[in-house]
Amino acid sequence: MKNIVAITSSLLLSASVASAAIPSTPAEKEKMDKFISELMSRMTLDEKLGQLNLPPSDDIVTGQTINSNIGAAVAAGQVGGTFNIKGAAKIRDLQKIAVENTRLGIPLLFGMDVIHGYETIFPIPLGLSCTWDMAAVEQSARIAAKEMSAAGVCWTFSPMVDISRDPRWGRMSEGSGEDPYLGSEVARAMVRGYQGDNLKNNDEVMACVKHFALYGASESGRDYNTVDMSRGRMYNEYFAPYKAAVDAGAGSVMSSFNLVDGIPATENKWLLDDVLRRQWNFDGFVVTDYGSIGEVAVHGLENLPDASVRSLKAGTDMDMCSFGFIGTLKQSLDEGKVSMADIDKAVRRVLEAKYRLGLFDNPYKYNDVAREKRDIYTAENRAAARAIAAKSFVLLKNEDEVLPLAKKGKIALIGPMANSAVNMPGTWSVAADAKKYKSLRQGFEDALKGKAEVLYAKGSNLYEDAALEAACEVFGHDMRDPRSEQELLDEALRVAADADVIVAAMGEASESSGESSSKTDLTLPDTQRRLLEALLATGKPVVMVNFSGRPTVMTWESENVPAILNVWFGGSEAADAIADVVFGDVNPSGKLTASMPYNVGQVPVYYNHFNTGRPKDPNDPSFQKYRSNYIDSPNEPLYPFGYGLSYTDFGYSDLRLDSSELAADGAITASVVVTNTGKRAGDEVVQFYIRDLQGSVARPVKELKHFERITLAPGESRTVEFRITPEDLKFYNYDLEFVAEPGEFQIMAGPDSRRLLTQPFTLK
Ligand code: NOJ
């Protein structure tokens, strides 16, 4: 063993000469290649296959790593990495087995689903995107990276950049909504935040862009369902954010569960090789999603051995939990179904990731126990999370300026989400410590201490049907109140009778969205609706604070409730952040990144649709026979993409172009004047859209192309500009060439995708 360790150390030494970062010069790349070639020349086939295996880690008890199944597998050289284990010391124990108890001492990768923060948790990604604030998005990822890396984790399964236009799909909560442009901006910002200074430092982690590709278009919004899509839609819409993340340097990509053109993504050579590696020049590694290779046969294709062969040859490098690579590739090699070169290609990419992370230099780079104590859930990180959460909330309605509430008198906080700290962080909060987080009730009490009184009643359960409620409490949160609906309601009305104003904290539980949480009914559950009706019947002002992991159907509420604040799941500091907005310390500025439908029947409903040959006359609200519309519903959503109110008002005027002709190698500037016409300072997200009026293929009725968040004092005006170049007009044509076609265009500017000023221009 001593000799072996000596060999290992000498390898480590030669790696340390190279910089622990993504090689950015040819010389650095050469150094990395040489190091890895040398290492690979010493590896046996079994050791190579071990590198391609990513098993789960869930059986570790602190101090017992060596006796755990994962510990034994690591010692046997059967593991390249593992995931969802946390703790600098625990991870060090496991890393030590890899480094000291295996022949070549190759360090492990430690991954985790750090989706919107580690212990300091930020809004769910859908909420985060509603900030339209890329500095904030990047900051959230930076803080997440600092915290997770302090806890030993070097690889995050984020950003999730799947575009989705179907709120039935619970995983819409994990992405940035319906728009390719905004989604791409977010993707880039997150990769920058995670990978920081090119992975040089021990507080920077490798990003894993997922789920490649098209997962967000699961048919009928049912999770894991089939996807079938035209190439035009893929390239112009769904692919954009993945490509943006790859261009930003993301070190890894996770393939998706779904079919792409009838072939599971995990073994789709066109997707993983032609598109990802050849067209986009991706040079990181590809990991499957959980058990995807094993699911190939269930989709109706090959069994595990052949699916492993096909996945490897397609460009998959690491097998998450199917045990197909480690279990079957050896035999497939004997049978001549794969070559050593196929295996080596994948091994090299996994080793490169470890090299880029600096793990050969120092396998314990991420195991600083002192940093773990110091850097996680700090006051500074929490302050950032609170500010970002407040920016993510979307004010949907505010009749008669009910909001903000004054900090005085008696405020009744009523509803199933009012006193539930576990429901604040939202789905995919793997490292959450809910004991440290406040319920909304606590947040209100802290905000109002010495000024106003908070009265509380639960008011209702989440659902009247206990089985439905249990489906949202899969991680053991038991919110169920054994009292009858009437008892809960009576108590709520007694409490409300004593109050000056009512805040109704309602919506869905955090685990009603996220993976495996598809829904067909997006309205407020009946029991909560009955509670809301009873609260409104008191005649007192009612503010609805809606918790949701997706766009919900708020049609009845928008007609009947005076004020609605959509708060998504705001993270560990959500309670304080909601209090900040409700009581006016922060002026809301979030804007929707996904349309909120009138009803589920409209879904998918999104702003950047095609026009059809028979569009409805938008100025006539009635049903139009033989036009593209519904007998019983508007076409447009209730609240459109980009929509969100403020406690002040903004006026838009004077949309101008400095020239109405854009030369093929030129630029023109659009400008619009935005004025704060209200009485408070506020932030506004100014949005620019473009329409290509005549393309060689159909083009959307509008596409977001630029936005800017500005702060204006009352009465202040600002001219906001957008410099348009032909690059902004490019799209993938029928032959999938990225081109700008000469012709007529429109530029539009406004506060959301519906209320827009328009000017024409021509591309020469
Ligand atoms: C399955 C999910 O689809 C994916 O997003 C996640 O990263 C993996 N499980 C690992 O937890």
PDB file of N, CA, C and O in Angstrom, residues 100 218 339 528:
ATOM      1  N   GLU A 100      -6.577   7.560  -0.112  1.00  0.00           N
ATOM      2  CA  GLU A 100      -5.577   6.738   0.593  1.00  0.00           C
ATOM      3  C   GLU A 100      -5.782   5.238   0.458  1.00  0.00           C
ATOM      4  O   GLU A 100      -4.848   4.474   0.604  1.00  0.00           O
ATOM      5  N   SER A 218     -42.616  18.568 -21.194  1.00  0.00           N
ATOM      6  CA  SER A 218     -43.299  17.286 -20.937  1.00  0.00           C
ATOM      7  C   SER A 218     -44.768  17.410 -21.300  1.00  0.00           C
ATOM      8  O   SER A 218     -45.456  18.310 -20.811  1.00  0.00           O
ATOM      9  N   SER A 339     -15.626   0.219 -27.591  1.00  0.00           N
ATOM     10  CA  SER A 339     -14.174   0.103 -27.683  1.00  0.00           C
ATOM     11  C   SER A 339     -13.553   0.738 -26.448  1.00  0.00           C
ATOM     12  O   SER A 339     -14.209   1.494 -25.713  1.00  0.00           O
ATOM     13  N   GLN A 528     -59.623  26.461   1.133  1.00  0.00           N
ATOM     14  CA  GLN A 528     -58.993  27.783   1.278  1.00  0.00           C
ATOM     15  C   GLN A 528     -59.874  28.843   0.630  1.00  0.00           C
ATOM     16  O   GLN A 528     -59.986  29.958   1.137  1.00  0.00           O
TER      17      GLN A 528
END
